[in-house]
CSV table of C-alpha atoms in Angstrom, one decimal:
chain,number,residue,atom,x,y,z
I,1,UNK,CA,42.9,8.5,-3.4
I,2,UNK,CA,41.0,5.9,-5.0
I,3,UNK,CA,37.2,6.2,-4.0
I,4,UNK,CA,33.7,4.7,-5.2
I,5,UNK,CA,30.6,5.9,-4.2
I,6,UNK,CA,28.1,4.4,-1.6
I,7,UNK,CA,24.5,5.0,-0.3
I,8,UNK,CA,23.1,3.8,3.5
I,9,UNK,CA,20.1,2.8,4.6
I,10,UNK,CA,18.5,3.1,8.2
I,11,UNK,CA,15.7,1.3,10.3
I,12,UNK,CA,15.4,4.4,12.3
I,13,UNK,CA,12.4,6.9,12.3
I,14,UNK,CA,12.7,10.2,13.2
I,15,UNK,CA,13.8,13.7,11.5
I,16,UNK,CA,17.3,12.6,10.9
I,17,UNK,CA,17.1,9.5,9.3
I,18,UNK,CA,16.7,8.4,5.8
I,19,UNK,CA,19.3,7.8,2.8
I,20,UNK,CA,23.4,8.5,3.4
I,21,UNK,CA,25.6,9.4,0.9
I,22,UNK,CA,28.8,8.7,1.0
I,23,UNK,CA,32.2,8.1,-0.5
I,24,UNK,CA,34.5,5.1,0.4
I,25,UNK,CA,38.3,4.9,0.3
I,26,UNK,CA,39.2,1.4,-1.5
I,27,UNK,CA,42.8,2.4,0.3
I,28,UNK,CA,42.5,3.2,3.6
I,29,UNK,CA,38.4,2.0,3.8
I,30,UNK,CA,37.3,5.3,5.3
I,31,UNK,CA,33.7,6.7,4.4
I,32,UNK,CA,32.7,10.3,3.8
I,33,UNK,CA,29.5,11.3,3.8
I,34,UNK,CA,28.1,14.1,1.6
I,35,UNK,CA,24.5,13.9,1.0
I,36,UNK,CA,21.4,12.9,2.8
I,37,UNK,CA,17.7,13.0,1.8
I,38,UNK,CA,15.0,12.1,4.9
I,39,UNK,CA,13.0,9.0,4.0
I,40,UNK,CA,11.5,7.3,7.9
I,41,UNK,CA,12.7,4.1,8.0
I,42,UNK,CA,14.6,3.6,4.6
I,43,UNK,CA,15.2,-0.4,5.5
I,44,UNK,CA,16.2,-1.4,2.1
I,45,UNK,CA,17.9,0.3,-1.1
I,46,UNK,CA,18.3,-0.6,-4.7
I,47,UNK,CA,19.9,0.8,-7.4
I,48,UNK,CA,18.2,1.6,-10.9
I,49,UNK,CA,20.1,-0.2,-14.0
I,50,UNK,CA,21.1,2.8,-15.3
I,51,UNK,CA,22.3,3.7,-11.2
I,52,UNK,CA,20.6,7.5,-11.7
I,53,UNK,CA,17.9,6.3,-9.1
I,54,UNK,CA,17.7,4.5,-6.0
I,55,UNK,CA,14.8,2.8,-4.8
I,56,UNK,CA,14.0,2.3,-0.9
I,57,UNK,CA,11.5,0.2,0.5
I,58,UNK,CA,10.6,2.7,3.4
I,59,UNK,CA,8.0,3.9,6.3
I,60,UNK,CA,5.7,5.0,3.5
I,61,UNK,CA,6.0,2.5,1.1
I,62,UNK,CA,8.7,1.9,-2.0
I,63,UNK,CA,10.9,5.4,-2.7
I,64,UNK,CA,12.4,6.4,-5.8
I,65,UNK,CA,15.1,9.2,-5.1
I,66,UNK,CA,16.8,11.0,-8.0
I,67,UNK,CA,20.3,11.0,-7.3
I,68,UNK,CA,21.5,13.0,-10.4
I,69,UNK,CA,21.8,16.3,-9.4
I,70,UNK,CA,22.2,16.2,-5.9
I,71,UNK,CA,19.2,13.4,-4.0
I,72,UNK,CA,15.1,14.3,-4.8
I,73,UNK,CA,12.4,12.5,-3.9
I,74,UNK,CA,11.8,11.6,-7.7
I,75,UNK,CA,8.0,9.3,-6.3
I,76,UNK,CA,6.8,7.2,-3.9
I,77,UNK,CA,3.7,4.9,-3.8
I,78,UNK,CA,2.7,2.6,-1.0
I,79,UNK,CA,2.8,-1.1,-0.8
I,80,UNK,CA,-0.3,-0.9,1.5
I,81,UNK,CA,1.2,-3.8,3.6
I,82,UNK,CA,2.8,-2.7,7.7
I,83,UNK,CA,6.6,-3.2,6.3
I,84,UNK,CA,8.3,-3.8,3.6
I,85,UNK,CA,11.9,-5.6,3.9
I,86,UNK,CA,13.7,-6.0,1.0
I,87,UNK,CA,13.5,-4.4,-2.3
I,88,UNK,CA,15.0,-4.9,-5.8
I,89,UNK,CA,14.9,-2.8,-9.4
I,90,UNK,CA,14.7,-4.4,-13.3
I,91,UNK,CA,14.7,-1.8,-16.2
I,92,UNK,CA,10.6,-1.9,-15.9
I,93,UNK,CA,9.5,-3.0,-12.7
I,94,UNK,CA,10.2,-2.8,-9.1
I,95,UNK,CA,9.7,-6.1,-6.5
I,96,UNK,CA,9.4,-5.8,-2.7
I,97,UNK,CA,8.9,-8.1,-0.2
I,98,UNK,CA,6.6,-7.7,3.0
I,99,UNK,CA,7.3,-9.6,6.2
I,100,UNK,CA,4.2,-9.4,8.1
I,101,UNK,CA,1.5,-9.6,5.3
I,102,UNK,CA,3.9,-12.5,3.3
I,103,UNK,CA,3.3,-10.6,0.3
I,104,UNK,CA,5.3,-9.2,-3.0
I,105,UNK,CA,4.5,-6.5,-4.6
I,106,UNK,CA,5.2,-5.4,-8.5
I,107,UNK,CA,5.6,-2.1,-9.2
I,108,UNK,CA,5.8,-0.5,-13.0
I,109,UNK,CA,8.4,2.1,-13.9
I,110,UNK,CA,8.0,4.5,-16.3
I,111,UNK,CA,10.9,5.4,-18.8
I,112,UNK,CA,12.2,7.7,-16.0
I,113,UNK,CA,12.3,5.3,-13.4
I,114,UNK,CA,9.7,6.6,-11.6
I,115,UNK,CA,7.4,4.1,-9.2
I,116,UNK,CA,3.5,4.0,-10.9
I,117,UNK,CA,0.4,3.8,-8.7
I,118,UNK,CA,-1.7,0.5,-9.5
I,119,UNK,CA,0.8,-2.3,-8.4
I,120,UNK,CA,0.5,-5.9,-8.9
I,121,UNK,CA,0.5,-8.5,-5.6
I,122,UNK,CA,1.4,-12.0,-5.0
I,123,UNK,CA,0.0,-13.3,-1.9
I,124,UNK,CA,1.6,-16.2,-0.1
I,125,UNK,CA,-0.6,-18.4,2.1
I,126,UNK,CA,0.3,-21.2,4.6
I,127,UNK,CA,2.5,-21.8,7.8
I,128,UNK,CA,5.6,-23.5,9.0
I,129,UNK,CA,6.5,-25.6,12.0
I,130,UNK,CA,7.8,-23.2,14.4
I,131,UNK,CA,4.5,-21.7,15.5
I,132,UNK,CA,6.1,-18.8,16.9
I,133,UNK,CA,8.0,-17.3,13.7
I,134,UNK,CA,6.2,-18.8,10.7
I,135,UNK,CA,2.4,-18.4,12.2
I,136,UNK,CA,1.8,-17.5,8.4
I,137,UNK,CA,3.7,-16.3,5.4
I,138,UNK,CA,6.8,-14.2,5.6
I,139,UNK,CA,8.3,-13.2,2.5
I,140,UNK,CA,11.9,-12.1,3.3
I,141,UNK,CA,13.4,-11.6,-0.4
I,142,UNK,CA,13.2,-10.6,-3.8
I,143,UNK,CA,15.1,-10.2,-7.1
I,144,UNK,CA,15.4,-11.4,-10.2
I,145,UNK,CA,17.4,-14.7,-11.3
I,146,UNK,CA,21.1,-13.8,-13.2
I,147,UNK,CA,19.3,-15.2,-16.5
I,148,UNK,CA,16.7,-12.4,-15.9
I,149,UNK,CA,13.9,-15.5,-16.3
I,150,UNK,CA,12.7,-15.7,-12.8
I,151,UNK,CA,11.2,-13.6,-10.0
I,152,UNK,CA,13.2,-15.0,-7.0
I,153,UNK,CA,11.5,-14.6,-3.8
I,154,UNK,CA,12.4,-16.3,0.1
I,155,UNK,CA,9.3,-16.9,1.9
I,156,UNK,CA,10.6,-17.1,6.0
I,157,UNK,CA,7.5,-18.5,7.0
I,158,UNK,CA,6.8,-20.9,4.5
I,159,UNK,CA,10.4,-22.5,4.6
I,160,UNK,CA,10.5,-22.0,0.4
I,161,UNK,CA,12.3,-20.6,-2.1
I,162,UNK,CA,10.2,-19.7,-4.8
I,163,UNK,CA,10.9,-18.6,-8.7
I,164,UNK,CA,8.0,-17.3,-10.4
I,165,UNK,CA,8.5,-16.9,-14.7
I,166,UNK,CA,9.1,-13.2,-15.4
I,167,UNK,CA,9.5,-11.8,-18.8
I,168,UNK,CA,9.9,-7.9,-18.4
I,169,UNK,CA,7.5,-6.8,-21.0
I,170,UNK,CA,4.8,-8.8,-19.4
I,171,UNK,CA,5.4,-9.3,-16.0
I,172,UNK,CA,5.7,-12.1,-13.3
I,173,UNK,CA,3.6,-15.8,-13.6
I,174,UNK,CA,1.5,-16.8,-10.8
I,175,UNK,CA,2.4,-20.3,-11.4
I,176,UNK,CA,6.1,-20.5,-9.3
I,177,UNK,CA,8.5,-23.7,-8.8
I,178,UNK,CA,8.9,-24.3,-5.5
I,179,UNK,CA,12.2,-24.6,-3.7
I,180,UNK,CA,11.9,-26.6,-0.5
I,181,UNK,CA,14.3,-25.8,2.3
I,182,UNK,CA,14.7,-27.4,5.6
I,183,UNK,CA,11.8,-27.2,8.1
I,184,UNK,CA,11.4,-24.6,10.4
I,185,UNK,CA,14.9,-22.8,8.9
I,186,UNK,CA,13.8,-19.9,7.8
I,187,UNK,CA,15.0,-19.1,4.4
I,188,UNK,CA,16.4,-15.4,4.4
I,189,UNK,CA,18.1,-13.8,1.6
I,190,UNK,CA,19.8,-15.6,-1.5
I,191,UNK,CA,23.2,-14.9,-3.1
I,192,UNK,CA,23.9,-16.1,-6.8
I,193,UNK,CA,27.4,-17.0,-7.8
I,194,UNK,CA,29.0,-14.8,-10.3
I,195,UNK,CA,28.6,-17.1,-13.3
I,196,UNK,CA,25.0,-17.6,-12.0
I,197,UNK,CA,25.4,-21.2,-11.6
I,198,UNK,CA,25.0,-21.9,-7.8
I,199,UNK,CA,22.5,-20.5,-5.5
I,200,UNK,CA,23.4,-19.5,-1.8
I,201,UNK,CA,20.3,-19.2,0.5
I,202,UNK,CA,21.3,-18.2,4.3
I,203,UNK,CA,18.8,-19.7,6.9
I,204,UNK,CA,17.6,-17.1,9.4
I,205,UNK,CA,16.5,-19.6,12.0
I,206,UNK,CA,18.2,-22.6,11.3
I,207,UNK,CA,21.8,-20.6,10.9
I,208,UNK,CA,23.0,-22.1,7.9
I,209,UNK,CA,23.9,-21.4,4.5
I,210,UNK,CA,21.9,-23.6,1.7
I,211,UNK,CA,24.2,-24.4,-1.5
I,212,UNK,CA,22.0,-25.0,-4.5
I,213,UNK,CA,23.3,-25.8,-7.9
I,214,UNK,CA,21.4,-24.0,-10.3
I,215,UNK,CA,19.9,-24.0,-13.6
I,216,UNK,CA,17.0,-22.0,-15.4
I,217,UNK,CA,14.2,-22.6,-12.2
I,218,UNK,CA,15.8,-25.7,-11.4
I,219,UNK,CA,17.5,-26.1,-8.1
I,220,UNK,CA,19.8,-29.4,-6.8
I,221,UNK,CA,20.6,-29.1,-3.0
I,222,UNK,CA,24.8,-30.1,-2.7
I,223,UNK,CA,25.7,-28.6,1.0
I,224,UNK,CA,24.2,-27.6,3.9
I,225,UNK,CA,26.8,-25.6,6.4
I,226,UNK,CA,26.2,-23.8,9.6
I,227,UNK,CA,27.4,-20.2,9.8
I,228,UNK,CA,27.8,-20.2,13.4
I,229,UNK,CA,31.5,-20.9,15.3
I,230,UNK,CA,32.0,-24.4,16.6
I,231,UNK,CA,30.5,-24.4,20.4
I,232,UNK,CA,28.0,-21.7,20.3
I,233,UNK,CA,25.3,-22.2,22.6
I,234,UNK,CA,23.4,-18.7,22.7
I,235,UNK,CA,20.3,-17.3,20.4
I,236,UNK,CA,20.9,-16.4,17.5
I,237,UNK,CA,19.7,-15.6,13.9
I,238,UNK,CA,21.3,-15.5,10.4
I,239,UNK,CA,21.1,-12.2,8.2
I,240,UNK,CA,22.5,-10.9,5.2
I,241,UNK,CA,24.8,-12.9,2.8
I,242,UNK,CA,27.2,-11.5,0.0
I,243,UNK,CA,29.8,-12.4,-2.1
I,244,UNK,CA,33.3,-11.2,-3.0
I,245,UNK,CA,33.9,-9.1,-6.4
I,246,UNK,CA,36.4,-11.8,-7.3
I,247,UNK,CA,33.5,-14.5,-6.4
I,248,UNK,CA,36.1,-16.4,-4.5
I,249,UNK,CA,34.4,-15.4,-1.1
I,250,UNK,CA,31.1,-15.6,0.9
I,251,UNK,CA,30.1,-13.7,3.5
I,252,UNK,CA,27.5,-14.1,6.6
I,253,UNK,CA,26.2,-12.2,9.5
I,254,UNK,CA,25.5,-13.7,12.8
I,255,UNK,CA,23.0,-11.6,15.1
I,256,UNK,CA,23.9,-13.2,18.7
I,257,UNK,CA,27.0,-14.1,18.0
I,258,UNK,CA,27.5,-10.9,16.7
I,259,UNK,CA,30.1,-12.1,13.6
I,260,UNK,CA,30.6,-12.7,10.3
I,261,UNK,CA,31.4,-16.3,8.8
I,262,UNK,CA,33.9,-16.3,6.1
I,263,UNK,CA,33.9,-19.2,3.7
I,264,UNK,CA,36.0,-19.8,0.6
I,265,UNK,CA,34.1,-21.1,-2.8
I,266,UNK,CA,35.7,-23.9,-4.3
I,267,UNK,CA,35.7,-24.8,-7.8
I,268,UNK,CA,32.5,-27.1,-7.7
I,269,UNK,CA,30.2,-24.2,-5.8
I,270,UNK,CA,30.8,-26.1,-2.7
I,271,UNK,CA,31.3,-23.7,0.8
I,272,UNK,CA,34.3,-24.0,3.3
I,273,UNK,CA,34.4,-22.3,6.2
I,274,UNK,CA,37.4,-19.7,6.2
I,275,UNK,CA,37.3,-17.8,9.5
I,276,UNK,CA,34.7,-15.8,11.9
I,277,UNK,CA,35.3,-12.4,13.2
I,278,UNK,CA,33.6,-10.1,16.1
I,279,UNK,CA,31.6,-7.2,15.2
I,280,UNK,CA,29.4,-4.7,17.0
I,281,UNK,CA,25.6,-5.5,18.0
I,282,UNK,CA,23.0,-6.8,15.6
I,283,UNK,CA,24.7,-7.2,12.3
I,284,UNK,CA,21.9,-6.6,10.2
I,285,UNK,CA,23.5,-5.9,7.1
I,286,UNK,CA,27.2,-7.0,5.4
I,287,UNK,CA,28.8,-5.4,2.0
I,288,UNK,CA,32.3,-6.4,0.5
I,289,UNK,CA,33.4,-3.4,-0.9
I,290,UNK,CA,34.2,-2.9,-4.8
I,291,UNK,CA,37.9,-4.2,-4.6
I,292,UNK,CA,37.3,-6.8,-2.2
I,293,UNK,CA,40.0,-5.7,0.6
I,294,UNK,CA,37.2,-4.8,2.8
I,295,UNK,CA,34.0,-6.2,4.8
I,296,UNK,CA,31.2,-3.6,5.7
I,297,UNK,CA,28.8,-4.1,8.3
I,298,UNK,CA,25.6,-2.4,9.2
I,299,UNK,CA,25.8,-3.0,12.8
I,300,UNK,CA,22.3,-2.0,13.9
I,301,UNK,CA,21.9,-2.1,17.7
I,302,UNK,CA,25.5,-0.8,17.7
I,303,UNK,CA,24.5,2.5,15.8
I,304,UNK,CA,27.4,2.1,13.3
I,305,UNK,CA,28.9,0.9,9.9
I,306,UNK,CA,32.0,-1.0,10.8
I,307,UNK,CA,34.9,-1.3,8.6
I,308,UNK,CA,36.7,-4.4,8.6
I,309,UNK,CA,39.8,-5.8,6.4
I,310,UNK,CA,39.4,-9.2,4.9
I,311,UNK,CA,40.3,-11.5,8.2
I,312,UNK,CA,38.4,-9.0,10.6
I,313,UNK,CA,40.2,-6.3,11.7
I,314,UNK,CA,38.6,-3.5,12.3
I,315,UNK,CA,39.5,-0.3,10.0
I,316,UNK,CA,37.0,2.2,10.6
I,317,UNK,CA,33.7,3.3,12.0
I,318,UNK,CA,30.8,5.6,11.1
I,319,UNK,CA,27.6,6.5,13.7
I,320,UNK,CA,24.7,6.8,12.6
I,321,UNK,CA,21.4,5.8,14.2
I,322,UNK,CA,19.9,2.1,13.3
I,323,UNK,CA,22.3,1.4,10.0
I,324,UNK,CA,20.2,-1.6,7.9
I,325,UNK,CA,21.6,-1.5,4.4
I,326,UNK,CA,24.7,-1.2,2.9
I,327,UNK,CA,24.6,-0.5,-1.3
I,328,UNK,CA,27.9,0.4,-3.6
């Protein structure tokens, strides 16, 4: 029984909550869990570079849990900001992003991985047209560019992708090029191609996926594709977006609609839409899993990871309160 291991996140609080881990079954796409540390509100996990730690951006800040011998609460330092919604780990430093303040935060690690006190802050400023969602700042997103060169980050509010110079032994550049995206869409979360040479930005509010060819901090809008099926007329907003081990597919959730879009890459980066398919309430978070057969989805207000094949048919399903992340 082939099987590869997985971690879960949660937006819940409470005494059971925190990090799930768990083992999946590439054959039959069952998951196991095996282990579980309590962390409120573990929204977002990342994985250490050489995967003996994952990070969590959670109710008290950015969590580093040991997951060596069993899972330990290795540190944890706040981000002094009200939530924190997205989180990403280089060899030295740990990024997250905080909705409500529009702020990043840079975190040093030490040779152990472990999160140091003092971080660094980047605070965005500004507004976008739709006075009810981008009032101010919302930064949404952060990692680090394939070529390592650039802190990525997706500001919500500010309707801009921004790459800021990074070099890891000194640190991110104040001085970012900045991405424009369409107004009032609401630039979520970003997926690279595999070779690194195309950039895939979903739009929360606008619903659409951005297709950027890209090149060292340089990016060339080519397409602009909506994510939702053909006639929808209801609320809706875009969330996570992923791409297929192979790199043949990409993936979107729909929270409303309550789907996924499938699209196939084609050879010049471009996006074509495949097929949608149902899945519980509030698809919050999606994951292909390592050999591709299978689609996982964090189906928040539905209180569990759905397993899906390829063209959407559902294979399995684990409850659990408030699922938000999905990590392999």
């Amino acid at each position: 029984m082939p099987v590869t291991e997985m971690f879960l996140g949660t937006s819940a609080f409470g005494d059971d909550t925190g990090i799930m881990r768990a083992y999946f079954d590439t054959d039959s796409g069952k998951i196991e869990v095996f282990d579980h540390i309590r962390l409120e509100r573990a929204v977002f996990l990342a994985r250490s570079s050489d995967k003996d730690i994952i990070y969590a951006s959670c109710k008290e800040g950015a969590a580093a849990v040991n997951i060596k011998d069993g899972m330990r609460l290795a540190s944890i330092q706040p981000v002094h900001a009200s939530a924190s919604c997205h989180i990403f780990a280089s060899e030295n430093h740990l990024f997250t992003a905080s909705y409500f303040e529009g702020r990043v935060t840079i975190f040093d690690l030490d040779c152990s991985g472990n999160i140091l006190p003092h971080p660094f802050y980047i605070q965005h400023l500004g507004a976008g047209p739709n006075k009810a969602r981008q009032e101010c700042a919302h930064a949404h997103f952060v990692r680090l560019t394939p070529d390592g060169r650039y802190l990525a980050v997706c500001d919500l509010g500010l309707d801009k992708v921004m790459f800021y110079p990074y070099c890891k032994e000194s640190g991110v550049s104040l001085k970012p090029i900045e991405i424009a995206c369409p107004p009032g869409s609401g630039p979520r979360h970003i997926a690279f191609s595999k070779r690194g040479d195309f950039m895939y930005v979903v739009t929360e509010m606008g619903n659409t996926v951005l297709v950027f060819k890209y090149n060292c901090g340089s990016a060339e809008l080519i397409q602009e594709i909506g994510t939702l099926p053909e006639g929808f007329t209801g609320e809706d907003t875009a969330s996570a977006i992923k791409i297929s081990p192979d790199g043949m597919l990409l993936a979107v959730g729909n929270r409303g609609d309550d789907s996924i879009a499938v699209f196939a890459i084609e050879s010049e980066g471009l996006l074509a839409l495949s097929h949608h398919f149902k899945v519980g309430k509030c698809p919050r978070d999606i994951e292909f899993d390592p050999s591709g057969k299978f689609i996982l989805c964090a189906e928040q207000e539905e209180n569990r990871i759905g397993v899906y094949d390829i063209n959407g048919k559902p294979v399995f399903s684990l409850f659990y309160e408030a699922p938000s992340c999905i990590l392999f």
